[in-house]
Amino acid sequence: MSKPVYGKNVAQSKGSTQIESPIWVLVIVLILFLIWAPFQIGLFNGYRGDFEKSIYISVLVSLLMMLGWIALNTTKFKITEQRDLILLAAVLLPVTYNLSLLVAVSNYSAMNMMLIQSMFAAIFIISIYLLKQARINIILQHSLLTIAYFIVAFGILNWLGSWELAGNLVGWFSESVRGGKYNDAVMIDSNGLRLTSIFQYANTYAAFLMAFLFVAVFALVRSRKGYAGLAHGFMLVPIIVSILLTLSRGGLVILPVVFILLLLFLKPLQQILWIVHLGIAGIISLIIAAPVTSAGIALNEVYTSPAALKGWGYLLGGSLIAAVLSWVIQRYIAPWLGRKLGRLDTRKRSGLWIPLGSVMLVGIIAFLFIGTSIKNILPANMETRLENINFNQHSVLERITFYKDAIKVVKEYPILGTGGGGWSSLYEHYQNNPYISHQVHNFFLQYLIEVGILGFIVFMSFILYIFYKYLIAYVKRESDEYNNGFFYLIIALSILLHSLLDFNLSYAFMGILVFIGLAGMAVAMDSKPLKRNWNKQWLRWGYFSVLGAGSFILLFILIGYISSANAVVKGKNLLRVSQTYEEIKEPFVKALNQRPGHPEAAIYLSSLDQQVFNQTLNEQFLDESYQVINRALKNEPYNKQLWAQLAGYYDLKGQGDLALGVYRDHADNFVWDIKWGDTLISRSLAMGAAANTRGDDIGRQEFFNAGFEAYAKVLAGVDYLKTLPQEQLQGRPYFVTPTIALNVGKMQLLSGEPEKAQATLSLGFNENYADLLNSSNLWEMDWYGSLISRTYDQGLAAYKGDDEDNMEANLNFGLQAYNQILADLEYWNTLPPEKLERKQLTIPPAITLNAGKMKMITGKLQDAAATLKSGLSEDYSDATNREIARWYLAALKRANVDLDQTIYDKLLAADPAESEQVDTAAALQF
């Protein structure tokens, strides 16, 4: 593989061949597209409306280029060699995604993936056509390198605090720039500050950097002009430093694997030069890594000129040293080595020894940086990441779990798959533990899930054939490092190999790079004449008819989708600033008219209708909400939010049993979602308590059994999680929550098992509530009062600490306790007087006040007003009563309904200062 034999050349147009003007237009559009695309968060397919518009625009541009290609080639295209068959086969990639639409578990995601695959096929076909022409091939190589270098510089600008300059450079064409700053180009997670650049995801950025690190050193070694060598040598250090700043362990693991594989393609001289150039740049990068890291961390907290100058000084100084040394090596040492090693190139397997030695070298370096004190030269965060590279750490164990769960999905959907986005829709049903991952973290497994065995065979046959035919050509060809396709092999191989561990190709820009890489390899592959006559007019016209008709149909669809995406964005923005129902509703209706199954538009519109129904009690809004939800669920049967919306609809219709049925029937789809289980249990108690009030013992037990069954699954899940390897993170919290303990305990109490009820409380009450377990008045009004007061205090403390999850959990806990009081009172009102001895039949004002405030904080304004009003008395000299009146009026004001003038006048008569306090309470933002 490393020893090219002089012989057959690539069938390319000569550089002197005149290139027509329309072709140059196509080249310019492609290059401009490649400049624009990466700064749209790399065209991330995140299964949300926030990401879809840029994807639709990119598909539209690619299809327009495809129509241009069709116009240029309708009369010229011939099917005479194997490469031409690949052009035909490329159409099968979107076709397999079209087939998977027939069984798609999410029509929205499946359509998006079909469009993305159509774009990949279009880019592949266009790229083969353009890259056949040597002059354009070289231009595109230079363009890709220039774009990559700019992306590297863009990331460094953000790291060293110059985010405003970086934002100004791309803000005029990137929607990811907000407030003059590219969103999350540098991110903080549990590992510390990480460089993510355009992708907002460190691991994919590491994959991108790895690919272009090897492209840069390849370009350096082949460069014939001194200034080009200086430029490529200069960029090696920023690229390696950027890889280190991503803190990507996967990148550091895959990088040496790809490096050794690429060495196998090279002659011994090239292998030595690669190792020397990367070695020099690597050593310099390690030396400057600590000060550049420290400068970036400081600058992302507070920008100071000295810290910025220090960071830039180290980086630019190190890069300049690497550039000069690289130039010296290429100018003086490389020719000398070439003369000394000339005979070695002709020996058999001469190219194997250095890669084999490199394996040992990589092992030694890994040992030194993981097992010795040499690692101390690195910044602390990098040192920690290196120490954690092993097969028994959480990210490895979690990925293994993803892969096992992915195989479960494949077994259920083997032939045609789940359609695009199937894993994101289904993983909660198949997951082993409560992790959150909308991506499989393995591109090939995710592809297999989405298109099934049939589509996977098509895809793997497609790329493996290109690789196979390229390898055959590579070992036969005279070395022409601009036209031998190795530039493109590096890109495709690097990204695809890294995608074994991550979801790089969920960024459509990375997919575009891969398919351009495959096209470049296909241009340089061993393409023999076809033995059979494929060059038939009906086949050529059929091919162009499919491409043309398909492109026009998709363009028509895309126009509607782009309009829908714009409408959703407009509606979401109006939600923050407008109070007018019709104004907010209009864009969501427009979005659904353009794309009836759009899940986000359906969720927002149905929620809006339900809110308006709450205010007006007009059944028209409730009916519209149901129609919107029902239509969306036909296309998105695994969408959790839509099912929750349907349950909310049933609640408003007074059909609590149907709402409970939604949670019970779909519990298996979200088995590790503790909030879903918590809600199922609370609804089971509510329905069972209502049946108890009606005297329906059978109904009560049926509802309680649903709650007990859900609780048993929670306990089993908690026990199972204890068996996970100690190093593996379980994912989302999953435990017996205080609300689960409270509601299950109440069901056990009502079922005549008070001891079991108290034991259940002890499982769920954390340290903030533990003292309430030993109360002598358990389950009585005073006990509930203490519990509700505590939950309010804890929720308010969490709010002040910006801990939204804990605030919600504590306030929900208190409201569940309040609901139990209401259910008890409703039941006691059905009992004869002799059974009401020692029962407190009125709710103390303090409980009402806390419950009302909690409802207001959680946005249940009308419910809050009703609760607070129920606790009012005529004694406005009482401070608690005045506070209840104050919050009652504030809730009305916040809900934009008519003020209760009678209560307002009485409150002001008692204390005129209350007017200002009402306004203050109404203005509070939670």
XYZ file of N, CA and C in Angstrom, residues 769-920:
456
model
N -36.821 16.921 55.506
C -38.151 16.596 56.037
C -38.130 15.434 57.027
N -36.944 14.950 57.345
C -36.844 13.738 58.157
C -37.489 13.904 59.529
N -37.407 15.103 60.122
C -37.954 15.300 61.468
C -39.473 15.155 61.503
N -40.126 15.327 60.335
C -41.590 15.225 60.298
C -42.072 13.775 60.377
N -41.150 12.816 60.169
C -41.551 11.406 60.198
C -41.958 10.943 61.590
N -41.366 11.544 62.608
C -41.611 11.094 63.984
C -42.706 11.887 64.677
N -43.458 12.659 63.885
C -44.521 13.468 64.459
C -45.636 12.579 65.003
N -46.220 13.017 66.101
C -47.327 12.246 66.705
C -48.637 12.467 65.969
N -48.680 13.495 65.116
C -49.931 13.801 64.404
C -49.803 13.549 62.907
N -49.113 12.451 62.573
C -48.904 12.097 61.173
C -50.243 12.041 60.427
N -50.272 12.635 59.234
C -51.422 12.674 58.328
C -52.550 13.585 58.820
N -52.343 14.320 59.909
C -53.366 15.255 60.381
C -53.090 16.657 59.845
N -54.066 17.572 60.060
C -53.996 18.908 59.465
C -52.745 19.654 59.900
N -52.410 19.584 61.172
C -51.228 20.308 61.658
C -49.956 19.766 61.007
N -49.916 18.450 60.836
C -48.745 17.840 60.192
C -48.636 18.310 58.739
N -49.767 18.310 58.045
C -49.759 18.817 56.673
C -49.323 20.289 56.643
N -49.784 21.072 57.640
C -49.406 22.481 57.690
C -47.900 22.660 57.832
N -47.295 21.859 58.716
C -45.834 21.936 58.886
C -45.117 21.511 57.611
N -45.613 20.465 56.972
C -45.000 19.965 55.744
C -45.085 21.009 54.629
N -46.262 21.614 54.446
C -46.442 22.599 53.377
C -45.590 23.837 53.641
N -45.508 24.265 54.889
C -44.667 25.412 55.229
C -43.202 25.126 54.915
N -42.772 23.903 55.214
C -41.379 23.525 54.960
C -41.104 23.486 53.447
N -42.046 22.939 52.702
C -41.817 22.857 51.249
C -41.743 24.253 50.630
N -42.562 25.169 51.147
C -42.517 26.540 50.629
C -41.162 27.176 50.920
N -40.697 27.019 52.147
C -39.398 27.597 52.525
C -38.264 26.991 51.690
N -38.299 25.669 51.510
C -37.258 25.001 50.736
C -37.317 25.416 49.259
N -38.524 25.544 48.738
C -38.675 25.952 47.345
C -38.178 27.368 47.121
N -38.487 28.262 48.067
C -38.051 29.650 47.949
C -36.524 29.744 48.045
N -35.940 28.947 48.930
C -34.482 28.940 49.055
C -33.832 28.447 47.767
N -34.427 27.436 47.154
C -33.894 26.920 45.887
C -34.029 27.967 44.789
N -35.137 28.705 44.806
C -35.335 29.767 43.809
C -34.264 30.842 43.945
N -33.989 31.240 45.184
C -32.973 32.269 45.406
C -31.585 31.776 45.017
N -31.388 30.460 45.066
C -30.107 29.882 44.681
C -30.053 29.464 43.222
N -31.043 29.887 42.437
C -31.103 29.565 41.000
C -31.125 28.058 40.753
N -31.701 27.316 41.674
C -31.811 25.858 41.522
C -33.251 25.540 41.127
N -33.523 25.655 39.843
C -34.899 25.549 39.351
C -35.490 24.165 39.603
N -34.677 23.126 39.407
C -35.192 21.761 39.589
C -35.629 21.524 41.026
N -34.806 21.952 41.985
C -35.165 21.763 43.393
C -36.342 22.625 43.787
N -36.426 23.812 43.224
C -37.573 24.677 43.500
C -38.862 23.989 43.053
N -38.844 23.489 41.828
C -40.028 22.813 41.285
C -40.393 21.588 42.116
N -39.377 20.801 42.503
C -39.629 19.576 43.260
C -40.243 19.881 44.614
N -39.698 20.868 45.314
C -40.219 21.192 46.651
C -41.618 21.788 46.593
N -41.837 22.682 45.638
C -43.164 23.289 45.540
C -44.209 22.265 45.112
N -43.835 21.370 44.209
C -44.765 20.315 43.811
C -45.087 19.403 44.994
N -44.086 19.133 45.819
C -44.290 18.331 47.026
C -45.346 18.979 47.921
N -45.205 20.297 48.138
C -46.169 21.001 48.978
C -47.566 20.999 48.393
N -47.668 21.177 47.076
C -48.986 21.200 46.435
C -49.639 19.824 46.458
N -48.824 18.759 46.378
C -49.384 17.410 46.513
C -49.976 17.219 47.909
N -49.273 17.733 48.908
C -49.798 17.649 50.284
C -51.098 18.436 50.408
N -51.151 19.592 49.785
C -52.373 20.403 49.819
C -53.523 19.676 49.130
N -53.246 19.009 48.023
C -54.286 18.236 47.328
C -54.827 17.121 48.219
N -53.956 16.530 49.008
C -54.417 15.486 49.930
C -55.361 16.059 50.986
N -55.067 17.275 51.451
C -55.981 17.927 52.406
C -57.346 18.122 51.769
N -57.369 18.637 50.530
C -58.647 18.868 49.856
C -59.415 17.564 49.670
N -58.703 16.496 49.297
C -59.366 15.201 49.114
C -59.918 14.682 50.432
N -59.176 14.858 51.529
C -59.662 14.426 52.840
C -60.924 15.177 53.228
N -60.917 16.490 53.032
C -62.090 17.288 53.383
C -63.306 16.878 52.564
N -63.075 16.618 51.288
C -64.190 16.205 50.424
C -64.773 14.878 50.904
N -63.884 13.971 51.325
C -64.356 12.673 51.829
C -65.064 12.846 53.164
N -64.507 13.655 54.068
C -65.118 13.824 55.394
C -66.506 14.457 55.309
N -66.708 15.264 54.279
C -68.022 15.899 54.122
C -69.110 14.885 53.781
N -68.720 13.667 53.411
C -69.712 12.627 53.113
C -70.018 11.759 54.327
N -69.265 11.974 55.433
C -69.418 11.119 56.613
C -70.437 11.705 57.579
N -71.083 10.849 58.366
C -72.008 11.333 59.403
C -71.231 12.023 60.522
N -71.852 12.899 61.280
C -71.161 13.689 62.320
C -70.415 12.831 63.338
N -70.967 11.660 63.684
C -70.307 10.861 64.719
C -68.945 10.323 64.287
N -68.679 10.319 62.992
C -67.378 9.834 62.511
C -66.373 10.962 62.281
N -66.785 12.176 62.621
C -65.921 13.324 62.377
C -65.243 13.833 63.640
N -65.292 13.044 64.691
C -64.683 13.453 65.959
C -63.175 13.664 65.767
N -62.700 14.810 66.242
C -61.297 15.213 66.180
C -60.807 15.478 64.748
N -61.746 15.611 63.819
C -61.366 15.978 62.455
C -61.439 17.499 62.292
N -60.408 18.098 61.744
C -60.388 19.533 61.501
C -60.952 19.768 60.107
N -62.117 20.371 60.045
C -62.858 20.475 58.792
C -62.613 21.771 58.036
N -61.761 22.640 58.550
C -61.411 23.870 57.833
C -59.892 23.930 57.659
N -59.496 24.557 56.588
C -58.062 24.676 56.298
C -57.538 25.942 56.959
N -56.520 25.842 57.788
C -55.947 27.037 58.425
C -55.462 28.038 57.386
N -55.592 29.343 57.679
C -55.174 30.368 56.717
C -53.709 30.238 56.278
N -52.830 29.827 57.176
C -51.408 29.715 56.826
C -51.198 28.691 55.721
N -51.961 27.587 55.765
C -51.845 26.567 54.715
C -52.346 27.135 53.394
N -53.484 27.821 53.437
C -54.041 28.413 52.222
C -53.066 29.413 51.601
N -52.472 30.254 52.471
C -51.529 31.256 51.984
C -50.332 30.601 51.283
N -49.732 29.607 51.932
C -48.567 28.953 51.327
C -48.930 28.230 50.028
N -50.086 27.549 50.042
C -50.504 26.841 48.830
C -50.754 27.818 47.692
N -51.405 28.944 47.981
C -51.681 29.945 46.953
C -50.399 30.530 46.386
N -49.460 30.845 47.265
C -48.192 31.406 46.778
C -47.425 30.392 45.935
N -47.454 29.119 46.328
C -46.756 28.094 45.546
C -47.383 27.942 44.167
N -48.692 28.019 44.101
C -49.350 27.925 42.798
C -49.001 29.126 41.925
N -48.899 30.280 42.558
C -48.551 31.476 41.785
C -47.115 31.388 41.276
N -46.223 30.912 42.110
C -44.822 30.782 41.709
C -44.679 29.820 40.541
N -45.486 28.751 40.557
C -45.399 27.749 39.494
C -46.246 28.101 38.278
N -46.814 29.321 38.250
C -47.509 29.799 37.062
C -48.977 29.434 36.981
N -49.540 28.827 38.016
C -50.966 28.461 38.008
C -51.753 29.622 38.595
N -51.852 30.699 37.835
C -52.340 31.968 38.379
C -53.817 31.920 38.766
N -54.646 31.399 37.887
C -56.080 31.373 38.202
C -56.379 30.399 39.348
N -55.673 29.273 39.340
C -55.828 28.322 40.436
C -55.355 28.947 41.738
N -54.257 29.723 41.659
C -53.748 30.401 42.850
C -54.780 31.385 43.391
N -55.382 32.153 42.469
C -56.387 33.131 42.897
C -57.570 32.445 43.579
N -58.032 31.323 42.996
C -59.172 30.606 43.586
C -58.818 30.056 44.964
N -57.624 29.516 45.109
C -57.189 28.966 46.397
C -57.112 30.069 47.448
N -56.474 31.180 47.096
C -56.310 32.274 48.054
C -57.659 32.886 48.447
N -58.543 33.013 47.488
C -59.859 33.594 47.788
C -60.629 32.718 48.774
N -60.427 31.387 48.633
C -61.161 30.479 49.530
C -60.717 30.615 50.982
N -59.547 31.199 51.210
C -59.049 31.333 52.580
C -59.276 32.689 53.188
N -59.936 33.600 52.466
C -60.145 34.956 52.976
C -61.258 35.000 54.022
N -61.043 35.852 55.019
C -62.100 36.138 56.004
C -62.359 37.640 55.975
N -63.280 38.107 56.801
C -63.596 39.542 56.843
C -62.721 40.304 57.826
N -61.810 39.599 58.483
C -60.974 40.234 59.495
C -59.678 40.751 58.857
N -59.717 41.989 58.380
C -58.543 42.550 57.714
C -57.564 43.180 58.702
N -57.899 43.096 59.976
C -56.917 43.489 60.987
C -55.903 42.368 61.205
N -56.235 41.155 60.724
C -55.347 39.999 60.859
C -54.289 40.052 59.751
N -53.004 39.972 60.149
C -51.903 40.107 59.194
C -51.904 38.993 58.155
N -52.228 37.763 58.585
C -52.248 36.649 57.641
C -53.355 36.828 56.620
N -54.511 37.308 57.074
C -55.620 37.519 56.146
C -55.285 38.603 55.125
N -54.603 39.662 55.587
C -54.194 40.714 54.649
C -53.190 40.171 53.622
N -52.298 39.309 54.073
C -51.321 38.735 53.142
C -52.007 37.843 52.113
N -53.016 37.081 52.569
C -53.778 36.257 51.611
C -54.454 37.152 50.582
N -55.076 38.258 51.042
C -55.742 39.187 50.128
C -54.735 39.805 49.157
N -53.550 40.144 49.674
C -52.516 40.762 48.842
C -52.109 39.828 47.701
N -51.848 38.577 48.032
C -51.415 37.628 47.004
C -52.571 37.254 46.072
N -53.777 37.252 46.606
C -54.956 36.999 45.769
C -55.078 38.071 44.698
N -54.967 39.319 45.084
C -55.067 40.422 44.130
C -53.880 40.426 43.153
N -52.709 40.073 43.672
C -51.535 40.000 42.797
C -51.697 38.913 41.744
N -52.291 37.780 42.136
C -52.518 36.691 41.177
C -53.486 37.126 40.087
N -54.560 37.857 40.472
C -55.506 38.362 39.479
C -54.813 39.323 38.508
N -53.979 40.167 39.082
C -53.279 41.158 38.264
C -52.333 40.483 37.282
N -51.598 39.479 37.770
C -50.670 38.758 36.897
C -51.409 37.998 35.807
N -52.617 37.524 36.110
C -53.402 36.754 35.137
C -54.147 37.655 34.157
N -54.019 38.981 34.338
C -54.673 39.949 33.458
C -56.194 39.799 33.448
N -56.753 39.573 34.609
C -58.215 39.529 34.738
C -58.646 40.681 35.641
N -59.957 40.924 35.644
C -60.481 42.067 36.411
C -60.152 41.924 37.890
N -59.727 43.033 38.473
C -59.390 43.045 39.891
C -60.662 42.930 40.725
N -60.576 42.234 41.831
C -61.704 42.116 42.764
C -61.750 43.402 43.586
N -62.572 44.374 43.121
C -62.556 45.711 43.705
C -63.007 45.701 45.165
N -63.932 44.837 45.487
C -64.440 44.778 46.862
C -63.314 44.406 47.828
N -62.593 43.346 47.510
C -61.487 42.909 48.363
C -60.397 43.971 48.385
N -60.142 44.581 47.239
C -59.098 45.602 47.148
C -59.419 46.783 48.055
N -60.676 47.219 48.024
C -61.076 48.358 48.859
C -60.954 48.012 50.332
N -61.365 46.820 50.706
C -61.272 46.413 52.121
C -59.816 46.336 52.568
N -58.943 45.854 51.699
C -57.525 45.735 52.046
C -56.906 47.107 52.243
N -57.223 48.052 51.332
C -56.650 49.391 51.453
C -57.232 50.138 52.649
N -58.478 49.841 52.964
C -59.075 50.474 54.148
C -58.337 50.046 55.408
N -57.879 48.796 55.410
C -57.141 48.304 56.574
C -55.717 48.846 56.590
N -55.091 48.980 55.414
C -53.711 49.463 55.333
C -53.460 50.017 53.928
N -53.450 51.336 53.764
C -53.249 51.939 52.436
C -51.931 51.528 51.775
N -50.932 51.157 52.564
C -49.634 50.757 51.996
C -49.721 49.446 51.225
N -50.846 48.713 51.394
C -50.994 47.429 50.711
C -51.066 47.584 49.194
N -51.464 48.765 48.714
C -51.552 48.974 47.269
C -50.192 48.737 46.613
N -49.150 49.329 47.210
C -47.806 49.157 46.671
C -47.342 47.712 46.812
N -47.708 47.058 47.913
C -47.279 45.674 48.127
C -47.954 44.712 47.148
N -49.198 45.009 46.768
C -49.884 44.199 45.753
C -49.132 44.304 44.427
N -48.765 45.536 44.060
C -48.024 45.736 42.811
C -46.675 45.020 42.841
N -46.018 45.070 43.984
C -44.718 44.408 44.122
C -44.852 42.899 43.946
